[in-house]
Coordinates of C-alpha atoms and ligand atoms in Angstrom, one line a residue:
M20 CA -51.3 1.0 -6.3
A21 CA -50.5 4.4 -8.1
Q22 CA -53.0 7.3 -7.6
S23 CA -55.0 8.3 -10.7
G24 CA -54.4 11.9 -12.0
S25 CA -50.8 11.9 -10.7
D26 CA -47.6 12.1 -12.5
K27 CA -45.2 9.6 -11.9
T28 CA -41.4 9.3 -13.4
L29 CA -40.4 5.4 -13.9
D30 CA -37.4 3.3 -15.4
A31 CA -40.1 1.5 -17.4
L32 CA -43.6 1.3 -18.1
V33 CA -45.4 -2.0 -19.1
I34 CA -48.4 -1.9 -20.9
G35 CA -50.8 -5.0 -20.4
A36 CA -51.0 -7.2 -17.1
G37 CA -51.2 -10.5 -18.9
F38 CA -48.4 -13.3 -19.3
T39 CA -46.1 -10.6 -20.7
G40 CA -46.8 -7.9 -18.0
L41 CA -46.6 -9.8 -15.1
Y42 CA -43.3 -11.6 -16.0
Q43 CA -41.9 -8.1 -17.4
L44 CA -42.4 -6.5 -14.2
H45 CA -40.9 -9.4 -12.1
C46 CA -37.5 -9.4 -14.1
L47 CA -37.0 -5.7 -14.4
R48 CA -38.0 -5.0 -10.9
D49 CA -36.8 -7.7 -9.2
R50 CA -33.9 -8.7 -11.2
L51 CA -32.6 -5.4 -12.1
G52 CA -33.8 -3.5 -9.4
L53 CA -35.6 -0.9 -11.4
N54 CA -38.7 1.5 -11.0
V55 CA -41.7 -0.1 -13.0
Q56 CA -45.2 0.2 -13.2
V57 CA -47.7 -1.9 -15.2
V58 CA -51.0 -0.4 -16.4
E59 CA -53.7 -2.5 -17.7
A60 CA -57.0 -1.2 -19.4
G61 CA -58.8 -4.1 -18.0
G62 CA -60.4 -4.5 -14.4
G63 CA -58.0 -7.3 -13.4
I64 CA -55.1 -9.3 -14.9
G65 CA -55.1 -11.9 -17.4
G66 CA -54.7 -10.1 -20.4
T67 CA -56.3 -12.2 -23.3
W68 CA -58.2 -14.0 -20.5
Y69 CA -59.5 -10.9 -18.8
W70 CA -61.6 -10.2 -22.1
N71 CA -62.1 -13.6 -23.9
R72 CA -65.1 -15.2 -21.8
Y73 CA -67.3 -16.4 -24.4
P74 CA -69.2 -19.7 -23.9
G75 CA -66.3 -22.8 -24.9
A76 CA -63.5 -20.5 -24.6
R77 CA -60.6 -22.5 -23.7
C78 CA -57.0 -22.4 -24.4
D79 CA -55.4 -24.3 -27.4
S80 CA -52.3 -25.1 -25.6
E81 CA -51.8 -27.6 -23.4
S82 CA -51.9 -26.7 -19.8
H83 CA -49.0 -28.2 -18.4
S84 CA -47.2 -26.1 -21.2
Y85 CA -49.3 -23.1 -21.0
C86 CA -47.7 -21.4 -18.1
Y87 CA -44.3 -19.9 -16.8
S88 CA -41.2 -22.3 -17.1
F89 CA -38.8 -19.6 -15.2
S90 CA -39.5 -20.8 -11.7
E91 CA -39.6 -24.4 -11.2
S92 CA -41.3 -23.8 -7.6
L93 CA -44.2 -21.8 -9.3
T94 CA -44.9 -24.7 -11.6
V95 CA -44.5 -27.3 -9.0
N96 CA -46.9 -25.7 -6.4
W97 CA -49.6 -25.1 -9.0
E98 CA -52.1 -27.9 -10.6
F99 CA -54.2 -27.4 -13.7
S100 CA -57.3 -29.3 -13.5
E101 CA -57.8 -30.0 -17.3
R102 CA -55.8 -30.8 -20.4
Y103 CA -56.6 -27.3 -21.9
P104 CA -57.3 -24.4 -19.4
G105 CA -60.5 -22.5 -19.4
P106 CA -60.3 -18.3 -19.0
A107 CA -61.1 -18.6 -15.5
E108 CA -58.4 -21.0 -14.6
I109 CA -55.6 -19.1 -16.4
R110 CA -56.7 -15.9 -14.5
R111 CA -56.6 -18.0 -11.3
Y112 CA -53.3 -19.2 -12.2
L113 CA -51.6 -15.5 -13.2
T114 CA -53.1 -14.4 -9.9
Y115 CA -51.3 -16.9 -8.1
V116 CA -48.0 -15.9 -9.8
A117 CA -48.6 -12.5 -9.1
D118 CA -49.5 -13.2 -5.5
E119 CA -46.4 -15.2 -5.2
L120 CA -44.3 -12.4 -6.6
D121 CA -45.9 -9.7 -4.9
L122 CA -46.9 -8.2 -8.3
H123 CA -50.2 -6.5 -7.6
K124 CA -48.8 -3.6 -5.9
D125 CA -46.7 -2.0 -8.8
I126 CA -50.0 -3.2 -11.5
R127 CA -52.7 -0.4 -12.0
L128 CA -55.9 -1.4 -13.4
N129 CA -58.4 0.1 -15.3
T130 CA -55.8 2.3 -16.8
R131 CA -55.8 2.8 -20.4
V132 CA -53.0 4.1 -22.3
V133 CA -54.4 6.7 -25.1
S134 CA -50.8 8.0 -26.3
A135 CA -47.1 7.6 -25.9
S136 CA -44.6 9.8 -27.3
Y137 CA -40.7 9.9 -27.1
S138 CA -39.0 12.9 -26.3
E139 CA -35.3 13.2 -27.5
D140 CA -34.4 15.9 -25.3
D141 CA -34.5 13.9 -22.0
N142 CA -34.7 10.5 -23.6
L143 CA -38.1 9.7 -21.6
W144 CA -41.3 8.4 -23.0
Q145 CA -44.4 10.1 -22.1
I146 CA -47.4 8.0 -21.5
N147 CA -50.7 9.5 -21.3
T148 CA -53.8 7.4 -19.8
E149 CA -57.4 7.9 -20.4
D150 CA -57.9 9.1 -16.3
G151 CA -55.7 12.1 -17.3
T152 CA -52.1 10.6 -15.8
T153 CA -49.0 11.1 -17.5
Y154 CA -46.1 8.6 -16.9
R155 CA -42.5 9.4 -18.1
A156 CA -40.2 6.5 -18.5
Q157 CA -37.0 5.4 -20.2
F158 CA -38.3 2.4 -21.4
L159 CA -41.6 1.4 -22.9
I160 CA -42.7 -2.1 -23.4
T161 CA -46.0 -3.2 -24.6
G162 CA -47.5 -6.5 -23.6
V163 CA -50.6 -5.7 -25.4
G164 CA -51.1 -9.2 -27.2
C165 CA -51.5 -10.3 -30.4
L166 CA -55.4 -10.8 -30.7
S167 CA -56.7 -8.1 -28.6
S168 CA -58.1 -5.4 -30.9
A169 CA -61.6 -6.7 -31.8
N170 CA -62.9 -7.2 -35.4
I171 CA -66.4 -6.2 -35.5
P172 CA -67.0 -6.0 -39.2
Q173 CA -68.7 -3.0 -40.9
I174 CA -72.1 -4.7 -41.8
P175 CA -74.8 -1.8 -42.6
G176 CA -77.5 -1.6 -40.0
L177 CA -76.0 -3.1 -37.0
D178 CA -77.1 -0.2 -35.1
S179 CA -80.5 -0.9 -35.8
F180 CA -80.7 -4.3 -34.7
K181 CA -83.2 -4.6 -31.7
G182 CA -81.6 -7.8 -30.3
E183 CA -78.5 -8.3 -28.2
W184 CA -75.2 -8.5 -30.1
Y185 CA -71.8 -9.4 -28.8
H186 CA -68.0 -9.9 -29.7
T187 CA -66.5 -13.0 -28.5
G188 CA -63.3 -11.1 -27.5
Q189 CA -65.2 -8.5 -25.3
W190 CA -67.7 -10.9 -23.7
P191 CA -69.6 -9.7 -20.9
H192 CA -68.4 -10.9 -17.3
D193 CA -72.3 -12.1 -16.3
D194 CA -73.3 -14.9 -18.5
V195 CA -75.5 -14.4 -21.9
D196 CA -78.5 -16.4 -21.7
F197 CA -79.4 -18.2 -24.9
T198 CA -82.3 -20.3 -23.5
G199 CA -85.0 -20.4 -26.1
K200 CA -83.2 -17.6 -28.1
R201 CA -83.0 -17.2 -32.1
V202 CA -78.9 -16.8 -32.0
G203 CA -77.1 -16.4 -35.2
Q204 CA -73.0 -16.6 -35.1
I205 CA -70.7 -14.9 -37.8
G206 CA -67.3 -16.6 -38.1
T207 CA -66.0 -20.2 -37.9
G208 CA -62.5 -19.6 -36.7
S209 CA -60.7 -21.2 -33.5
T210 CA -63.3 -19.3 -31.4
G211 CA -66.4 -19.7 -33.5
I212 CA -65.5 -23.4 -33.5
Q213 CA -65.3 -23.4 -29.7
A214 CA -68.5 -21.2 -29.2
A215 CA -70.8 -22.9 -31.4
P216 CA -71.2 -26.1 -29.6
V217 CA -71.9 -24.8 -26.0
I218 CA -74.2 -22.2 -27.6
A219 CA -76.3 -24.7 -29.6
E220 CA -77.0 -26.6 -26.1
T221 CA -79.3 -23.8 -24.9
A222 CA -80.3 -21.5 -27.9
G223 CA -83.6 -22.4 -29.4
H224 CA -82.5 -22.0 -32.8
F225 CA -78.9 -21.4 -33.7
T226 CA -77.6 -20.3 -37.1
V227 CA -73.7 -20.3 -38.0
F228 CA -72.6 -17.9 -40.6
Q229 CA -69.9 -19.5 -42.5
R230 CA -67.6 -17.4 -44.8
T231 CA -64.8 -19.7 -45.1
A232 CA -64.8 -23.3 -44.3
N233 CA -62.2 -24.7 -41.9
Y234 CA -60.5 -27.6 -40.4
S235 CA -60.9 -28.9 -37.0
V236 CA -59.6 -31.7 -35.0
P237 CA -60.8 -32.7 -31.7
A238 CA -59.3 -31.2 -28.8
H239 CA -60.2 -34.3 -26.6
N240 CA -60.2 -32.0 -23.4
G241 CA -60.6 -33.4 -20.0
P242 CA -59.5 -33.7 -16.2
L243 CA -56.0 -34.5 -15.7
T244 CA -55.5 -37.6 -13.7
A245 CA -53.4 -37.3 -10.7
E246 CA -50.6 -39.5 -12.5
F247 CA -50.4 -36.7 -15.1
Q248 CA -50.2 -34.1 -12.6
Q249 CA -47.4 -36.1 -10.9
Y250 CA -45.6 -36.6 -14.0
V251 CA -45.6 -32.8 -14.6
K252 CA -43.9 -32.0 -11.4
E253 CA -41.4 -34.6 -11.3
N254 CA -40.5 -33.7 -15.0
V255 CA -40.3 -30.1 -14.8
S256 CA -37.0 -29.4 -16.4
E257 CA -37.4 -32.1 -19.3
I258 CA -40.8 -30.3 -20.3
V259 CA -39.3 -26.8 -20.2
D260 CA -36.5 -28.4 -22.3
L261 CA -39.2 -29.8 -24.9
V262 CA -41.0 -26.5 -25.0
R263 CA -37.9 -24.5 -25.4
T264 CA -36.5 -26.5 -28.2
S265 CA -39.3 -27.3 -30.3
P266 CA -40.2 -25.1 -33.3
N267 CA -43.7 -24.2 -31.8
G268 CA -43.1 -24.3 -28.1
H269 CA -45.6 -27.4 -27.6
P270 CA -44.3 -30.1 -25.5
W271 CA -44.1 -32.8 -28.3
K272 CA -41.4 -33.7 -30.9
I273 CA -42.6 -33.4 -34.7
S274 CA -42.2 -36.6 -36.5
E275 CA -39.4 -36.9 -38.8
R276 CA -41.5 -38.8 -41.0
K277 CA -42.8 -37.5 -44.3
A278 CA -46.4 -38.0 -45.3
A279 CA -45.5 -37.7 -49.0
T280 CA -43.5 -40.8 -49.2
T281 CA -45.5 -42.8 -46.5
D282 CA -47.4 -45.8 -47.6
P283 CA -51.1 -44.8 -47.9
E284 CA -52.0 -47.4 -45.4
K285 CA -49.8 -46.4 -42.8
R286 CA -50.2 -42.6 -43.4
R287 CA -53.9 -43.5 -42.6
E288 CA -53.1 -45.3 -39.2
L289 CA -50.8 -42.8 -38.3
Y290 CA -53.5 -39.9 -38.8
E291 CA -55.9 -42.0 -37.1
E292 CA -54.0 -42.4 -33.7
A293 CA -53.3 -38.8 -34.1
W294 CA -56.9 -37.7 -34.4
K295 CA -57.5 -39.7 -31.3
V296 CA -54.9 -38.2 -29.4
G297 CA -56.2 -34.8 -30.8
G298 CA -55.3 -31.1 -30.4
L299 CA -52.7 -29.1 -32.1
R300 CA -50.0 -31.9 -32.2
F301 CA -51.9 -33.4 -34.9
R302 CA -49.7 -31.3 -37.0
A303 CA -46.6 -32.8 -35.6
T304 CA -47.8 -36.5 -37.3
F305 CA -45.5 -35.7 -40.5
E306 CA -42.3 -33.4 -40.9
D307 CA -43.5 -32.2 -44.4
L308 CA -47.3 -31.1 -43.8
L309 CA -46.6 -27.4 -44.1
K310 CA -43.8 -27.4 -46.7
D311 CA -45.3 -29.8 -49.4
K312 CA -48.7 -29.2 -51.0
T313 CA -48.9 -33.2 -52.1
A314 CA -48.2 -34.2 -48.1
N315 CA -50.7 -31.5 -46.9
D316 CA -53.2 -32.8 -49.2
T317 CA -53.2 -36.3 -47.4
A318 CA -53.8 -34.5 -44.0
A319 CA -56.5 -32.0 -45.7
E320 CA -58.6 -35.3 -47.3
F321 CA -58.3 -37.1 -44.1
I322 CA -60.0 -34.4 -42.2
K323 CA -62.5 -33.7 -44.8
D324 CA -63.4 -37.4 -44.6
K325 CA -63.6 -37.2 -40.8
I326 CA -66.2 -34.1 -41.2
R327 CA -68.0 -36.3 -44.0
S328 CA -68.5 -39.2 -41.4
I329 CA -69.6 -37.0 -38.7
V330 CA -71.9 -34.6 -40.3
K331 CA -75.3 -36.6 -41.2
D332 CA -76.9 -34.1 -43.6
P333 CA -74.9 -34.3 -47.1
Q334 CA -75.1 -30.6 -47.9
T335 CA -74.0 -29.2 -44.7
A336 CA -71.2 -31.8 -45.0
A337 CA -70.6 -30.3 -48.3
K338 CA -70.3 -26.8 -47.2
L339 CA -68.0 -27.5 -44.2
T340 CA -65.7 -29.5 -46.2
N341 CA -65.5 -26.8 -49.3
I342 CA -62.4 -25.7 -47.8
D343 CA -60.0 -23.3 -49.7
H344 CA -56.6 -23.5 -47.9
P345 CA -54.1 -25.9 -47.4
Y346 CA -54.6 -27.6 -43.8
A347 CA -52.8 -25.4 -41.1
T348 CA -52.1 -22.5 -43.4
K349 CA -54.5 -20.7 -41.1
R350 CA -54.4 -21.3 -37.5
P351 CA -55.7 -24.7 -37.4
P352 CA -58.6 -24.5 -34.7
I353 CA -59.3 -27.7 -32.3
D354 CA -62.8 -28.4 -31.0
T355 CA -65.0 -30.3 -28.8
H356 CA -67.8 -31.7 -30.6
Y357 CA -68.0 -28.8 -33.3
F358 CA -68.9 -30.9 -36.2
E359 CA -71.5 -33.2 -34.2
T360 CA -73.2 -29.6 -33.5
Y361 CA -74.8 -29.6 -37.1
N362 CA -76.3 -33.0 -36.3
R363 CA -78.6 -31.1 -34.1
D364 CA -82.2 -30.2 -35.3
N365 CA -81.8 -26.8 -33.8
V366 CA -78.7 -26.0 -35.8
D367 CA -78.3 -24.4 -39.3
L368 CA -75.2 -23.4 -41.4
V369 CA -75.3 -20.7 -43.9
D370 CA -72.9 -20.2 -46.3
I371 CA -72.2 -16.8 -46.8
R372 CA -69.5 -17.2 -49.5
A373 CA -72.4 -18.0 -51.8
N374 CA -75.0 -16.1 -50.2
P375 CA -73.0 -12.8 -48.6
I376 CA -74.7 -11.1 -45.7
V377 CA -76.4 -7.8 -47.2
E378 CA -77.4 -6.2 -43.9
I379 CA -78.4 -6.3 -40.3
T380 CA -81.7 -5.4 -40.1
P381 CA -84.3 -4.7 -36.8
E382 CA -84.8 -8.2 -36.8
G383 CA -81.8 -10.2 -37.9
I384 CA -79.4 -10.6 -40.6
R385 CA -80.4 -10.5 -44.0
T386 CA -78.2 -12.6 -46.9
E387 CA -78.6 -12.1 -50.6
D388 CA -81.2 -14.8 -50.8
Q389 CA -83.0 -14.6 -47.5
E390 CA -83.6 -12.7 -43.8
Y391 CA -82.6 -14.7 -40.7
P392 CA -84.7 -13.3 -37.7
L393 CA -82.7 -13.4 -34.7
D394 CA -82.7 -12.4 -31.0
I395 CA -79.1 -12.4 -30.5
I396 CA -76.1 -12.2 -32.8
V397 CA -72.5 -13.5 -31.8
F398 CA -69.6 -11.9 -33.5
A399 CA -66.8 -14.5 -33.6
T400 CA -65.0 -12.5 -36.3
G401 CA -61.8 -12.4 -34.9
F402 CA -59.0 -9.6 -34.3
D403 CA -57.0 -7.0 -36.0
A404 CA -54.4 -9.1 -35.2
M405 CA -50.4 -8.0 -34.3
T406 CA -50.7 -4.6 -35.2
G407 CA -54.3 -3.3 -33.9
S408 CA -53.5 -3.0 -30.1
L409 CA -50.0 -1.5 -30.5
L410 CA -51.5 1.0 -33.2
K411 CA -54.5 2.1 -30.9
L412 CA -51.3 3.0 -28.4
N413 CA -51.1 6.2 -30.5
I414 CA -47.2 5.9 -30.3
T415 CA -45.2 8.7 -31.6
G416 CA -41.5 8.2 -31.8
R417 CA -38.3 10.3 -32.7
D418 CA -39.0 13.5 -34.5
G419 CA -42.9 13.1 -34.5
L420 CA -42.8 9.9 -36.3
A421 CA -46.3 7.8 -35.8
L422 CA -46.0 4.4 -35.7
S423 CA -49.2 4.2 -38.0
Q424 CA -46.8 6.0 -40.4
A425 CA -43.9 3.8 -39.7
W426 CA -46.3 0.8 -40.4
S427 CA -48.1 2.6 -43.5
E428 CA -47.1 -0.3 -45.9
G429 CA -47.3 -3.1 -43.3
P430 CA -45.5 -3.7 -39.9
K431 CA -41.9 -3.5 -40.1
N432 CA -40.2 -4.4 -37.0
Y433 CA -36.5 -5.8 -36.0
L434 CA -36.8 -9.6 -34.5
G435 CA -40.6 -8.5 -33.9
L436 CA -38.9 -6.3 -31.1
Q437 CA -38.0 -2.9 -32.1
V438 CA -38.8 -0.3 -34.9
T439 CA -36.6 2.2 -36.0
G440 CA -37.2 5.3 -34.8
F441 CA -38.8 4.2 -31.7
P442 CA -36.1 3.9 -29.4
N443 CA -36.2 2.3 -25.8
L444 CA -39.7 0.8 -27.0
F445 CA -39.9 -2.9 -27.0
T446 CA -42.7 -4.6 -28.5
V447 CA -43.3 -8.1 -26.7
T448 CA -44.6 -10.7 -29.7
G449 CA -44.8 -8.0 -32.1
P450 CA -45.0 -8.6 -35.6
G451 CA -41.8 -10.3 -37.0
S452 CA -42.0 -12.3 -33.9
P453 CA -43.0 -16.2 -34.0
S454 CA -45.6 -15.0 -31.5
V455 CA -48.9 -16.6 -32.4
L456 CA -47.1 -19.5 -34.5
C457 CA -45.9 -20.5 -30.8
N458 CA -47.1 -21.5 -27.7
M459 CA -47.6 -17.5 -26.2
P460 CA -46.2 -18.2 -22.6
V461 CA -43.0 -19.8 -24.3
A462 CA -42.4 -17.0 -27.0
I463 CA -43.4 -14.3 -24.1
E464 CA -40.5 -15.6 -22.1
Q465 CA -37.7 -15.5 -24.5
H466 CA -38.9 -11.9 -25.3
V467 CA -39.0 -10.7 -21.9
E468 CA -35.6 -12.5 -20.7
W469 CA -34.0 -10.9 -23.8
I470 CA -35.3 -7.3 -23.3
T471 CA -34.1 -7.8 -19.6
D472 CA -30.7 -8.8 -20.6
C473 CA -30.5 -5.7 -23.1
I474 CA -31.6 -3.5 -20.4
A475 CA -29.2 -4.8 -18.0
Y476 CA -26.5 -4.7 -20.6
M477 CA -27.3 -1.1 -21.4
R478 CA -26.9 -0.3 -17.6
E479 CA -23.6 -1.9 -17.0
N480 CA -22.4 0.1 -20.3
N481 CA -24.0 3.3 -19.5
I482 CA -25.8 3.2 -22.9
K483 CA -28.9 5.5 -22.8
T484 CA -30.9 4.3 -26.0
V485 CA -31.2 1.2 -27.9
E486 CA -32.9 1.6 -31.3
A487 CA -33.2 -0.7 -34.4
R488 CA -31.2 0.3 -37.6
A489 CA -33.1 0.5 -40.4
D490 CA -31.2 -2.0 -42.5
A491 CA -31.3 -4.3 -39.8
M492 CA -35.1 -4.1 -39.8
D493 CA -35.4 -4.3 -43.5
D494 CA -33.3 -7.6 -43.7
W495 CA -35.4 -8.9 -41.1
V496 CA -38.5 -8.3 -42.8
E497 CA -36.8 -10.1 -45.6
Q498 CA -35.9 -13.1 -43.5
V499 CA -39.7 -13.2 -42.3
N500 CA -40.8 -13.2 -45.6
T501 CA -38.2 -15.9 -46.7
A502 CA -39.4 -18.1 -43.9
A503 CA -43.0 -17.8 -44.9
N504 CA -42.4 -18.5 -48.4
A505 CA -40.8 -21.9 -47.3
T506 CA -44.3 -22.9 -46.1
L507 CA -47.4 -23.1 -47.5
M508 CA -48.7 -20.6 -45.0
P509 CA -49.0 -17.6 -47.6
Q510 CA -51.4 -19.9 -49.8
A511 CA -54.3 -19.1 -47.2
N512 CA -55.5 -15.8 -48.9
H513 CA -58.1 -15.3 -46.1
S514 CA -55.6 -15.4 -43.2
W515 CA -55.1 -13.1 -40.3
Y516 CA -51.5 -13.7 -40.5
L517 CA -51.5 -11.7 -43.5
G518 CA -53.6 -9.1 -42.1
A519 CA -56.3 -10.2 -45.0
N520 CA -59.2 -10.4 -42.4
I521 CA -59.4 -6.7 -41.8
P522 CA -60.5 -4.4 -44.8
G523 CA -57.6 -2.0 -46.3
K524 CA -54.9 -3.7 -44.0
P525 CA -51.8 -3.9 -45.8
R526 CA -51.0 -7.6 -46.8
V527 CA -47.8 -8.5 -45.1
F528 CA -47.0 -11.9 -43.4
M529 CA -46.5 -10.9 -39.8
P530 CA -45.5 -13.7 -37.5
Y531 CA -42.0 -15.2 -38.1
P532 CA -42.4 -19.0 -39.3
G533 CA -38.8 -20.2 -38.9
G534 CA -39.6 -21.6 -35.7
M535 CA -39.3 -20.5 -32.1
K536 CA -35.9 -22.1 -31.3
T537 CA -34.4 -20.9 -34.6
Y538 CA -35.5 -17.4 -33.6
A539 CA -34.5 -17.4 -30.1
D540 CA -30.9 -18.8 -31.4
I541 CA -30.9 -15.8 -33.9
C542 CA -31.8 -13.2 -30.8
S543 CA -29.0 -14.8 -28.6
D544 CA -26.3 -14.6 -31.5
I545 CA -27.3 -11.0 -32.2
A546 CA -27.0 -10.2 -28.2
S547 CA -23.7 -11.9 -28.1
D548 CA -22.6 -9.8 -31.0
G549 CA -23.0 -6.4 -29.0
Y550 CA -26.7 -6.2 -30.1
R551 CA -26.1 -6.1 -33.9
G552 CA -28.4 -4.5 -35.8
F553 CA -29.0 -2.2 -33.0
T554 CA -27.6 1.3 -32.4
L555 CA -26.6 1.7 -28.8
D556 CA -26.0 5.3 -27.9
S557 CA -24.7 6.6 -24.4
Ligands
LIG4 P1 -60.1 -15.7 -36.9 O1 -59.5 -16.7 -36.7 O2 -59.9 -14.6 -37.3 O3 -61.9 -15.9 -37.5 C1 -62.6 -14.9 -37.6 C2 -63.9 -15.8 -38.2 O4 -64.8 -14.8 -38.7 C3 -63.4 -16.1 -39.6 O5 -64.4 -17.5 -39.7 C4 -63.7 -15.3 -40.5 O6 -64.0 -15.5 -42.0 C5 -65.0 -14.8 -40.1 N1 -65.4 -13.4 -40.4 C6 -64.5 -12.3 -40.0 N2 -64.8 -11.0 -40.7 C7 -66.2 -11.5 -41.3 C8 -66.8 -10.9 -42.0 N3 -67.1 -9.5 -42.5 N4 -68.0 -11.4 -42.6 C9 -68.3 -12.5 -42.3 N5 -67.4 -13.6 -41.6 C10 -66.2 -12.8 -41.2 O7 -60.9 -15.2 -35.1 P2 -61.0 -16.0 -34.0 O8 -61.4 -15.3 -32.8 O9 -61.8 -17.5 -34.2 O10 -59.6 -16.7 -33.4 C11 -58.3 -15.9 -33.3 C12 -57.3 -16.4 -32.6 O11 -57.6 -16.5 -31.4 C13 -57.0 -17.9 -33.3 O12 -56.3 -18.3 -34.4 C14 -56.2 -18.7 -32.1 O13 -55.1 -18.2 -32.2 C15 -57.0 -17.8 -30.9 P3 -62.7 -15.6 -43.0 O14 -62.1 -16.8 -42.6 O15 -62.0 -14.3 -42.8 O16 -63.3 -16.0 -44.3

């Protein structure tokens, strides 16, 4: 590993040692022969899964597709144990990959980037880390994740709280003991919905503070059978084809049936079957769920009926089904006994839309109508998604242009990969790419391979800089908006897809919703056309 305090000149510096960093290192170092360093703020590899260790944490993508697909031998020599992998298993998987590809020696852990600036004179990025190391590199590639910058709401009084508090995305490595304690959880997104049933099991009393009610479908997690593991090994290329050609990078096909035109009885039967299978594939029951509000209403009503049938207390069920957005227009959670949790005697649900939180007191949380005494507060309040972790890097491009300035009205990015004014900077799964609307490893592999091909092309053709053109970037932002407006997704006002969860953040629909396959085809076409929309300068 590199020594701290030293200066180092490289071909490429990659920030982050998650799925992106590991594969980008492998591609640039082992395919192109570049001198590459990965730096990682965490004390281990894993990216998102290094930080997200909260109770019940689990990936919502199915394990046999939540992995790299570039190497058949890597796939067949690894076995996931459950339908949805947890953080520890994903970290073990990534460690296995890093071992197999001999990546550890070029990854420097506990190294947080504090700034990066581009120097036109020598066409190098200068990257400074918290421990005083300076790297210089022709290429700077960010693999900092879309959901890594924790959103801890500015609720007055948090400093005065006498108990313990935690954000789910910065969870301690030692278990938090909830036994017998009065625990409050703010947030009912995917994370809160995973955490609540587990916390409720040991907490003395557990209070969930819900701002926006949410849909959720059972995950039906469980151990993978030996037969399924064998099926995965024997069908690697079919599975890879499936994930690479599907709109969301998942290993299933979206039905061609339309909910709006299916006979109600048949429709209910199909929803029932999908409910039994569970997971994110519930969205694939009908083709029109995200395009047609009438169709979407049928899924929404089905799920609300399920919630009412599970939750025994009608008032609690009413709060849980008072959902203000169409199904799957916010990231749809999947759960393990989330709604059942509200049938426990030690669990309460507080509607903070009706009675907003006013402050945190030394004793607990005070809403407009009463105070809730607590020993522990869990913030399952999400992230400054997609842009937060990039802006925290303090990136400055050509002519001293700060990324924060370039994005003052919201993120503009060509293909989600490059920003005008920031030559040779690539933002893997950046805003404007399918990223969070896709099974992440699939989106990451496509980006990493495209970037690798682009750098290879530059070297073959003696090109020193690649930079998105302003007109191409503006045009892409338009395309992202057009694709978003063809769906119901912009109808969810409080969605982090729009940046709406962070006070003051410009509202821009950030991920590209036109589908992963369509997006990958556009990227390939642009590359084949001599990197249309990019300025290549020798
Ligand atoms: P999300 O999906 O952003 O959910 C955060 C939750 O926290 C959501 O219920 C929010 O309510 C709530 N929240 C956020 N800020 C506040 C404040 N200030 N007061 C009360 N409640 C608040 O984050 P997750 O971690 O659950 O999931 C992120 C992604 O990780 C997920 O989509 C998957 O892709 C994996 P709101 O809905 O904004 O009213």
